[in-house]
Amino acid sequence: MLTACNQDFSILAPASTNAGRIAALWWGMFFWFAAVLICLVGSWIYAIMRSPEGTTAHRERQHQRRWLVGGGLVLPIVSMAVILAFGIPAGNSMLPSTPGEGDVLRVNVTAYQWHWDVHYPDSDIRLVDEIHIPAHTAIDVHLSSADVIHSFWVPRLGRKLDMFPGRTNVLRLLADAPGVYRGQCAEFCGTGHAHMKLTVIAHSNEDFRRWEEGRDE
């Protein structure tokens, strides 16, 4: 049952700090809401099996108010507050660079039906369906679409981000180690959607410089 938890398209096999935050948030939500489900099922079984003898209308109204306040107000408010407390910092870590952060490698990715056009503006390198990045280095990927709505997603490296015609969104991408990471368009975009795949290849800094110099020649 857990076969997909460590595969190329699993968010539960993170290969970056950002993806690790997403996986940790997912696991926290899973265990919290599993506990909530167990408590609710246990209460339901208890309510079915308990004897109604000795209960009064006043006690029934008290029980109803407790369930209304506890289950209808306290539980969702506390749950949402905890999710936001962990989710907002995780989301902020995946925002693009600010002007004070210095130079960050920029990669422009334009989605077409059904391929990815990749452009490195600093070196004018162009690729199709393939992105090369240095590991341990934050990359700002500028995402746009040439036709319909697409969605850029490399599960092991971070969150997905939609791509709209006429608009550019920026995604912070980071790989903690050299390797090959698979991506996929995550928004249905037509008959070729299932084959709209992407490969992200993370190099060591030295290997990335050699690759970049080789492409420039």
Tab-separated table of C-alpha atoms in Angstrom, residues 95-99 101-102 104 140 170 172:
chain	number	residue	atom	x	y	z
A	95	LEU	CA	8.631	32.541	-2.493
A	96	PRO	CA	10.993	34.028	-5.106
A	97	SER	CA	14.029	36.049	-4.128
A	98	THR	CA	13.801	39.639	-2.927
A	99	PRO	CA	16.053	42.412	-4.268
A	101	GLU	CA	19.151	38.590	-1.577
A	102	GLY	CA	21.708	39.114	-4.325
A	104	VAL	CA	19.862	34.152	-8.019
A	140	ASP	CA	13.907	31.225	-9.426
A	170	VAL	CA	7.758	32.723	-10.055
A	172	ARG	CA	11.607	28.969	-5.893
